[in-house]
C-alpha angles and dihedrals in degrees: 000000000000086000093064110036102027129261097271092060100050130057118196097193130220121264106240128184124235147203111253089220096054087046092048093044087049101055093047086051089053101040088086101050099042106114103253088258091060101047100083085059105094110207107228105260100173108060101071093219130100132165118264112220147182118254100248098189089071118056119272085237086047115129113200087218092063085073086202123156106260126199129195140193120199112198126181100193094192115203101341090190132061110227120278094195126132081203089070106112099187115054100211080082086068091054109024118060111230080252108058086045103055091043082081095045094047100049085041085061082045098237086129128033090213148017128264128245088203115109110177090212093070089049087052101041094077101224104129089221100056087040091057096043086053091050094052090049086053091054091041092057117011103171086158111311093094132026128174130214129192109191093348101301123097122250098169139022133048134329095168142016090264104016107090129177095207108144107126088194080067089040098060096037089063095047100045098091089048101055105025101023088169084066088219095151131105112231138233135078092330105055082044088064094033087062096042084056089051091056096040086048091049101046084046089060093041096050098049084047113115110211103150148038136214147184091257088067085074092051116107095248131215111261096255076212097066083080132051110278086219153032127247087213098055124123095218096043088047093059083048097058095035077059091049104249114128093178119093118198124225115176093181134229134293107253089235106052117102091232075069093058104043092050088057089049090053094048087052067087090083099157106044115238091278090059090051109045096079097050081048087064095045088059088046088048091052091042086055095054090038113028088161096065093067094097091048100056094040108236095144085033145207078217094209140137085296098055086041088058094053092054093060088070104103095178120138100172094099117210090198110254146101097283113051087041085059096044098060086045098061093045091052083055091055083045089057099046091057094043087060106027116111125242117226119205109182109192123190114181105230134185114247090249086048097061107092122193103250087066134078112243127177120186132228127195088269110016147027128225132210098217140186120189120205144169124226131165086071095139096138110252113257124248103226082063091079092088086053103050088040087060098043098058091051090050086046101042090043085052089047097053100040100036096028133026084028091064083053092045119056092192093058086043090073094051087055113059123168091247110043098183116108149176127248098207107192119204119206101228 
């Protein structure tokens, strides 16, 4: 994933050995303190290795001795483009982004109490007002798409599928000192939203920075315009409509942040999954005739330079064989692996004279910050997942029509009925 998002964003680790005792000792330690959906996953106590990684709550330029208050966001931006793909059956794809549509479903299988605000096509759109309107439905509502950590521990966000730290009076307590330190600032429910600005206006800086490059940059990228630049159900896009616009701004990304390059990465997803399920059998036909033949086209990698060359083919003209089928799949597996990886921004206040040159640095009204911004969650997304997600668009798409778009739409209403059993009565004529 390098590749893809530069060398300063993404950190591959190192593979250390470890004592079985202290394994076995830690996962017992942990075990307490895992979130309920968690605890049926066993850590693997009986290999010896671990990866070895950075601490990405602290700045990658970060010295422990500088004993300095560190603060942290976590965002995970989820699929910032609606499908672009002739091979879409249902048209609400071409509308709704996957999302805002699972956002129903979700809160309908009660893993949420409530729906989102948060549409990802506003964050990657580059338009600082939609941005900011995207971060402040992501504060007004974290499930876990955005957790905040101040001094490594976290203060807001998600622990658990239901159990939520969202109290922005608490919020703001903990990031006072970090963007007015003079405490010059009268307290209360304004300076509550004043701070909360002043963190939206700074991870919006931080996310349109350009502080790496990468290979991918040399990729001949998908055209961000072959799909819509925005979703009907979005918040955002529906106060614009109840004013009377009808217009939604996206000013685009610069080509060097890292939201950029993790859009390209996403749109490496050129068929839809519905396009690519059935190249993806084609790959599992011609594995069960030659098993063998697994290790040779990579699908359990080595994930190397030569991996890397079969994915620059952009192509969607298929020729029906093997390869091309394998091809688009692997690059449906890149284009997973962006639409779920998490976003670090590591934040360290710093005086003006204390800012060298070789750190980032971003500025609020009252204060300046030293920052790093990294990925992480870039396990590559297994193959045998495709079913899955094959069968999950076609769950969240068949919610969104019946629950949602039929109660707006008083036509579709009457298709959707709450039995949808019914009698064929045949007349002799």
């Amino acid at each position: 994933m390098k590749q893809f998002f530069g060398e300063n964003y993404v950190h591959h680790g190192e593979i250390i050995q470890l004592p079985l005792d202290f394994v076995r000792q830690l996962c017992l330690k942990i075990q307490p303190e895992r979130p309920e959906c968690r605890c049926d996953k066993d850590m693997d106590t009986l290999s010896g290795f671990a990866m070895c990684l950075p601490n990405l709550t602290r700045p990658q330029s970060y010295r422990l001795a500088e004993h300095r208050p560190l603060l942290c966001i976590e965002i995970k931006p989820k699929c910032g483009f609606i499908p672009f793909s002739s091979h879409v059956s249902q048209e609400i794809k071409h509308k709704v982004c996957r999302y805002c549509m699972h956002q129903h479903l979700k809160v309908a299988n009660g893993k949420w109490k409530r729906p989102s605000k948060y549409c990802p096509l506003d964050l990657f759109s580059g338009n600082k007002q939609r941005m900011h309107f995207a971060l402040k439905s992501l504060l007004q509502e974290a499930q876990n798409n955005l957790k905040i950590f101040k001094n490594g521990e976290l203060i807001y966000g998600c622990k658990d599928d239901q159990d939520c730290v969202s109290d922005w009076n608490e919020l703001a307590r903990h990031l006072k000192p970090f963007f007015f330190p003079s405490n010059g600032l009268v307290s209360g429910p304004h300076c509550t939203r004043t701070i909360v600005k002043e963190l939206i206006q700074v991870i919006t800086m931080t996310l349109l920075s350009s502080t790496d490059t990468c290979r991918a940059g040399d990729m001949k990228t998908v055209p961000v315009s072959q799909g819509r630049s925005y979703c009907e159900a979005s918040a955002f896009n529906k106060e614009l409509v109840r004013n009377g616009k009808h217009k939604l701004e996206s000013s685009g990304l610069p080509r060097g942040c890292l939201l950029y390059k993790t859009l390209q990465a996403q749109m490496l997803d050129m068929l839809d999954i519905e396009g690519l399920y059935p190249l993806y059998s084609r790959v599992e036909q011609y594995l069960e005739e030659f098993p063998e033949e697994r290790s040779t086209l990579q699908i359990d990698g080595p994930y190397n330079e030569a991996f890397y060359e079969k994915l620059l083919d952009l192509s969607t003209e298929d020729d029906g064989t093997v390869a091309f089928a394998l091809t688009k799949v692997q690059q449906y597996r890149i284009a997973m692996t962006a639409k779920d990886c998490s976003i670090m921004i590591a934040l360290s206040p710093c005086l003006q004279d204390e800012c060298s040159e070789q750190r980032s640095v971003v500025l609020a009204s009252k204060s300046r910050f030293t920052f790093s911004v990294s990925v992480l969650d870039l396990d590559l997304k297994p193959y045998e997942s495709i079913p899955h997600q094959y069968k999950l668009d076609g769950e969240i798409v068949n919610y969104y029509l019946k629950n949602v778009q039929a109660k707006d739409d008083p036509v579709m209403s009457n298709l959707f009925k709450e039995n949808e059993d019914c009698t064929l009565v045949l007349h002799k004529v």
